[in-house]
Amino acid sequence: MSFLKQINPFENALKQFDKAAEILQLDENQIAMIKEPRRITEVNLPVQMDDGSIRIFKGFRVQHSIIRGPAKGGIRFHPEVTVEEVKALAFWMTYKCAVVGVPFGGGKGGVVCDPSKLSRTELQNLARRYFAELSDMFGPDQDVPAPDVNTNPQIMSWMFDTYSMHKKRFIPAVITGKPLELGGSEGRTEATAQGMVYCVREAVDHLGFGLKGAKVAIQGFGNAGSHAAKLLSEDGAIIVAISDISGAYYNPEGIDIDAALETCRQNEVWTLEGLEKNTRVEKMDDPMKLLELDVDILIPAALENQITEANAPNVKAKLIAECANGPVTPEADEILEKKNVFIIPDILCNAGGVTVSYLEWVQNRMGYYWTKERVNEDLERIMVKAFDEVLETSKKYQVNMRIGAFILAIGRVTKAAELRGLYA
Ligand code: GLU
């Protein structure tokens, strides 16, 4: 296991919570109601492999909170996913939904597996078994999953189908991030990146520079990172570096993002492998050095704990837009704050995904579907409002944007908990 994984993301999440709770002067009872996850479930999932053998995969679902609405959050398929990571991700979902004001609590799922090493049938069997095993937890009013790292609309379709077959009814609102053909929403695929772009536009305005000609480095080229690269380059930004598991690629003049997307499409699995053969880029010796490049905007769009006390002193970007969840550790936060780096925190920056998930859930429940323009109009309005409210809160309490976002969100969850009171 790598050094990075040894940093416990849930402990980091709680440190963020504690700072904001202290400023809000929450008492012990208020904290007890909203800090720890409500329910943690672990399952062993037997799956028949193509060679006839049976393999057991570990799966988790954590419901952090159902105070403001059904638990909401994606399902991650990753060989190194742990329950502590899923707890942190579920926690962040609670506060993410509260920051943007969508009526959900927080949840997250994980399955310990490497999907690139599974056949399509094996992947389908695993996805179905996970959903069947936990089907009592899920439901449009209980817990509504979605895609996350290494899961996609096809996997959502299998999970939706499994649930609907069990219940003997068509129930699209049990899961979001579905394909359009099965009740998915226009704009959902690019929503995380699109929401980030709305925040970045506000942030560069606030900081007094423009997106046109701004130099950008993006770590991660999955759903969030690849759409981020495309959308920002359309806004006139110069994407000088991108990376994924195959390595980091750099061109100070700007990378041809269409060539990068084409490379991913042509590879058997979605990676940038071989990009240096298709367009003018240099493959960096150390992919982590992407985070230290001399750029205006840095976008971590991969996993947690990427910017730590070890590399934060070398970060040169003026603005960090956290497309990933938890990419900056609390220790790195302090270093970056001293360096005057403006961070759009994950629970605000990447909330576009869950916001359009909410719009998808609404459309599913009324059975009427909106155009992409309509969806993006709502997304922009919600993201810009949330950005403004977080900025205002951070000014009011004289704290950075992350603590500002937590103060805003914790205030909303606490208020809802108080209004509901305790069921005997
Ligand atoms: N996995 C995404 C996130 O971390 C989306 C969750 C959702 O749409 O429920 O925010």
mmCIF file with all atom_site columns, N, CA, C and O in Angstrom, residues 54 72 98 112 119 199 213 223 229 236 243 246-247 254 264 271 283 293 296 320 384:
data_model
loop_
_atom_site.group_PDB
_atom_site.id
_atom_site.type_symbol
_atom_site.label_atom_id
_atom_site.label_alt_id
_atom_site.label_comp_id
_atom_site.label_asym_id
_atom_site.label_entity_id
_atom_site.label_seq_id
_atom_site.pdbx_PDB_ins_code
_atom_site.Cartn_x
_atom_site.Cartn_y
_atom_site.Cartn_z
_atom_site.occupancy
_atom_site.B_iso_or_equiv
_atom_site.pdbx_formal_charge
_atom_site.auth_seq_id
_atom_site.auth_comp_id
_atom_site.auth_asym_id
_atom_site.auth_atom_id
_atom_site.pdbx_PDB_model_num
ATOM 1  N N  . ILE A 1 54  ? -15.267 -19.050 -8.218  1.00 0.00 ? 54  ILE A N  1
ATOM 2  C CA . ILE A 1 54  ? -16.026 -18.029 -7.489  1.00 0.00 ? 54  ILE A CA 1
ATOM 3  C C  . ILE A 1 54  ? -15.055 -17.159 -6.703  1.00 0.00 ? 54  ILE A C  1
ATOM 4  O O  . ILE A 1 54  ? -14.182 -17.681 -5.987  1.00 0.00 ? 54  ILE A O  1
ATOM 5  N N  . LYS A 1 72  ? -27.167 10.234  -0.253  1.00 0.00 ? 72  LYS A N  1
ATOM 6  C CA . LYS A 1 72  ? -26.842 10.401  -1.684  1.00 0.00 ? 72  LYS A CA 1
ATOM 7  C C  . LYS A 1 72  ? -25.344 10.325  -1.850  1.00 0.00 ? 72  LYS A C  1
ATOM 8  O O  . LYS A 1 72  ? -24.595 10.961  -1.106  1.00 0.00 ? 72  LYS A O  1
ATOM 9  N N  . ALA A 1 98  ? -25.460 19.944  1.330   1.00 0.00 ? 98  ALA A N  1
ATOM 10 C CA . ALA A 1 98  ? -25.924 21.106  2.104   1.00 0.00 ? 98  ALA A CA 1
ATOM 11 C C  . ALA A 1 98  ? -25.362 22.406  1.521   1.00 0.00 ? 98  ALA A C  1
ATOM 12 O O  . ALA A 1 98  ? -26.064 23.420  1.491   1.00 0.00 ? 98  ALA A O  1
ATOM 13 N N  . VAL A 1 112 ? -14.079 -3.262  -3.450  1.00 0.00 ? 112 VAL A N  1
ATOM 14 C CA . VAL A 1 112 ? -12.646 -3.477  -3.621  1.00 0.00 ? 112 VAL A CA 1
ATOM 15 C C  . VAL A 1 112 ? -12.437 -4.361  -4.849  1.00 0.00 ? 112 VAL A C  1
ATOM 16 O O  . VAL A 1 112 ? -12.648 -5.572  -4.808  1.00 0.00 ? 112 VAL A O  1
ATOM 17 N N  . SER A 1 119 ? -13.780 -8.964  -16.839 1.00 0.00 ? 119 SER A N  1
ATOM 18 C CA . SER A 1 119 ? -14.481 -8.963  -18.128 1.00 0.00 ? 119 SER A CA 1
ATOM 19 C C  . SER A 1 119 ? -15.807 -8.231  -17.939 1.00 0.00 ? 119 SER A C  1
ATOM 20 O O  . SER A 1 119 ? -16.241 -7.994  -16.798 1.00 0.00 ? 119 SER A O  1
ATOM 21 N N  . CYS A 1 199 ? -17.749 27.564  -11.032 1.00 0.00 ? 199 CYS A N  1
ATOM 22 C CA . CYS A 1 199 ? -17.035 28.072  -9.849  1.00 0.00 ? 199 CYS A CA 1
ATOM 23 C C  . CYS A 1 199 ? -15.744 28.778  -10.251 1.00 0.00 ? 199 CYS A C  1
ATOM 24 O O  . CYS A 1 199 ? -15.412 29.834  -9.708  1.00 0.00 ? 199 CYS A O  1
ATOM 25 N N  . GLY A 1 213 ? -6.301  32.315  -21.819 1.00 0.00 ? 213 GLY A N  1
ATOM 26 C CA . GLY A 1 213 ? -4.842  32.309  -21.726 1.00 0.00 ? 213 GLY A CA 1
ATOM 27 C C  . GLY A 1 213 ? -4.305  31.810  -20.395 1.00 0.00 ? 213 GLY A C  1
ATOM 28 O O  . GLY A 1 213 ? -3.093  31.653  -20.231 1.00 0.00 ? 213 GLY A O  1
ATOM 29 N N  . ASN A 1 223 ? -13.884 10.880  -15.761 1.00 0.00 ? 223 ASN A N  1
ATOM 30 C CA . ASN A 1 223 ? -15.054 11.662  -16.152 1.00 0.00 ? 223 ASN A CA 1
ATOM 31 C C  . ASN A 1 223 ? -14.883 13.142  -15.819 1.00 0.00 ? 223 ASN A C  1
ATOM 32 O O  . ASN A 1 223 ? -15.105 14.012  -16.660 1.00 0.00 ? 223 ASN A O  1
ATOM 33 N N  . ALA A 1 229 ? -10.948 19.373  -18.851 1.00 0.00 ? 229 ALA A N  1
ATOM 34 C CA . ALA A 1 229 ? -9.971  19.800  -19.860 1.00 0.00 ? 229 ALA A CA 1
ATOM 35 C C  . ALA A 1 229 ? -10.685 20.357  -21.087 1.00 0.00 ? 229 ALA A C  1
ATOM 36 O O  . ALA A 1 229 ? -10.336 21.425  -21.615 1.00 0.00 ? 229 ALA A O  1
ATOM 37 N N  . GLY A 1 236 ? -10.987 29.074  -23.496 1.00 0.00 ? 236 GLY A N  1
ATOM 38 C CA . GLY A 1 236 ? -9.759  29.804  -23.846 1.00 0.00 ? 236 GLY A CA 1
ATOM 39 C C  . GLY A 1 236 ? -8.584  29.558  -22.924 1.00 0.00 ? 236 GLY A C  1
ATOM 40 O O  . GLY A 1 236 ? -7.521  30.164  -23.073 1.00 0.00 ? 236 GLY A O  1
ATOM 41 N N  . SER A 1 243 ? -2.884  14.179  -16.684 1.00 0.00 ? 243 SER A N  1
ATOM 42 C CA . SER A 1 243 ? -2.298  12.905  -16.256 1.00 0.00 ? 243 SER A CA 1
ATOM 43 C C  . SER A 1 243 ? -3.378  11.887  -15.926 1.00 0.00 ? 243 SER A C  1
ATOM 44 O O  . SER A 1 243 ? -4.542  12.238  -15.721 1.00 0.00 ? 243 SER A O  1
ATOM 45 N N  . SER A 1 246 ? -1.539  6.189   -16.522 1.00 0.00 ? 246 SER A N  1
ATOM 46 C CA . SER A 1 246 ? -0.477  5.882   -17.496 1.00 0.00 ? 246 SER A CA 1
ATOM 47 C C  . SER A 1 246 ? 0.676   6.870   -17.394 1.00 0.00 ? 246 SER A C  1
ATOM 48 O O  . SER A 1 246 ? 1.749   6.647   -17.958 1.00 0.00 ? 246 SER A O  1
ATOM 49 N N  . GLY A 1 247 ? 0.513   7.984   -16.704 1.00 0.00 ? 247 GLY A N  1
ATOM 50 C CA . GLY A 1 247 ? 1.589   8.973   -16.565 1.00 0.00 ? 247 GLY A CA 1
ATOM 51 C C  . GLY A 1 247 ? 1.083   10.394  -16.724 1.00 0.00 ? 247 GLY A C  1
ATOM 52 O O  . GLY A 1 247 ? -0.123  10.627  -16.849 1.00 0.00 ? 247 GLY A O  1
ATOM 53 N N  . GLY A 1 254 ? 0.458   24.171  -24.625 1.00 0.00 ? 254 GLY A N  1
ATOM 54 C CA . GLY A 1 254 ? -0.937  23.718  -24.560 1.00 0.00 ? 254 GLY A CA 1
ATOM 55 C C  . GLY A 1 254 ? -1.100  22.370  -25.255 1.00 0.00 ? 254 GLY A C  1
ATOM 56 O O  . GLY A 1 254 ? -0.556  22.155  -26.346 1.00 0.00 ? 254 GLY A O  1
ATOM 57 N N  . CYS A 1 264 ? -7.760  8.239   -25.634 1.00 0.00 ? 264 CYS A N  1
ATOM 58 C CA . CYS A 1 264 ? -8.500  7.440   -24.627 1.00 0.00 ? 264 CYS A CA 1
ATOM 59 C C  . CYS A 1 264 ? -9.539  6.551   -25.303 1.00 0.00 ? 264 CYS A C  1
ATOM 60 O O  . CYS A 1 264 ? -9.703  5.386   -24.940 1.00 0.00 ? 264 CYS A O  1
ATOM 61 N N  . THR A 1 271 ? -7.538  5.230   -21.037 1.00 0.00 ? 271 THR A N  1
ATOM 62 C CA . THR A 1 271 ? -6.339  5.856   -20.464 1.00 0.00 ? 271 THR A CA 1
ATOM 63 C C  . THR A 1 271 ? -5.650  6.668   -21.549 1.00 0.00 ? 271 THR A C  1
ATOM 64 O O  . THR A 1 271 ? -5.915  6.516   -22.747 1.00 0.00 ? 271 THR A O  1
ATOM 65 N N  . LYS A 1 283 ? 6.367   13.241  -21.937 1.00 0.00 ? 283 LYS A N  1
ATOM 66 C CA . LYS A 1 283 ? 5.904   12.453  -20.794 1.00 0.00 ? 283 LYS A CA 1
ATOM 67 C C  . LYS A 1 283 ? 6.794   12.798  -19.595 1.00 0.00 ? 283 LYS A C  1
ATOM 68 O O  . LYS A 1 283 ? 8.021   12.725  -19.692 1.00 0.00 ? 283 LYS A O  1
ATOM 69 N N  . LEU A 1 293 ? 3.770   22.335  -11.158 1.00 0.00 ? 293 LEU A N  1
ATOM 70 C CA . LEU A 1 293 ? 4.077   23.125  -12.357 1.00 0.00 ? 293 LEU A CA 1
ATOM 71 C C  . LEU A 1 293 ? 3.702   24.594  -12.168 1.00 0.00 ? 293 LEU A C  1
ATOM 72 O O  . LEU A 1 293 ? 2.817   24.931  -11.371 1.00 0.00 ? 293 LEU A O  1
ATOM 73 N N  . ASP A 1 296 ? -1.485  28.770  -13.599 1.00 0.00 ? 296 ASP A N  1
ATOM 74 C CA . ASP A 1 296 ? -2.403  29.656  -12.869 1.00 0.00 ? 296 ASP A CA 1
ATOM 75 C C  . ASP A 1 296 ? -3.420  28.846  -12.079 1.00 0.00 ? 296 ASP A C  1
ATOM 76 O O  . ASP A 1 296 ? -3.769  29.175  -10.962 1.00 0.00 ? 296 ASP A O  1
ATOM 77 N N  . ILE A 1 320 ? -6.611  26.679  -6.863  1.00 0.00 ? 320 ILE A N  1
ATOM 78 C CA . ILE A 1 320 ? -6.790  25.222  -6.934  1.00 0.00 ? 320 ILE A CA 1
ATOM 79 C C  . ILE A 1 320 ? -8.292  24.940  -6.943  1.00 0.00 ? 320 ILE A C  1
ATOM 80 O O  . ILE A 1 320 ? -9.025  25.389  -6.061  1.00 0.00 ? 320 ILE A O  1
ATOM 81 N N  . VAL A 1 384 ? -23.433 29.097  -8.828  1.00 0.00 ? 384 VAL A N  1
ATOM 82 C CA . VAL A 1 384 ? -23.005 30.485  -8.619  1.00 0.00 ? 384 VAL A CA 1
ATOM 83 C C  . VAL A 1 384 ? -23.514 30.987  -7.259  1.00 0.00 ? 384 VAL A C  1
ATOM 84 O O  . VAL A 1 384 ? -22.788 31.639  -6.510  1.00 0.00 ? 384 VAL A O  1
#
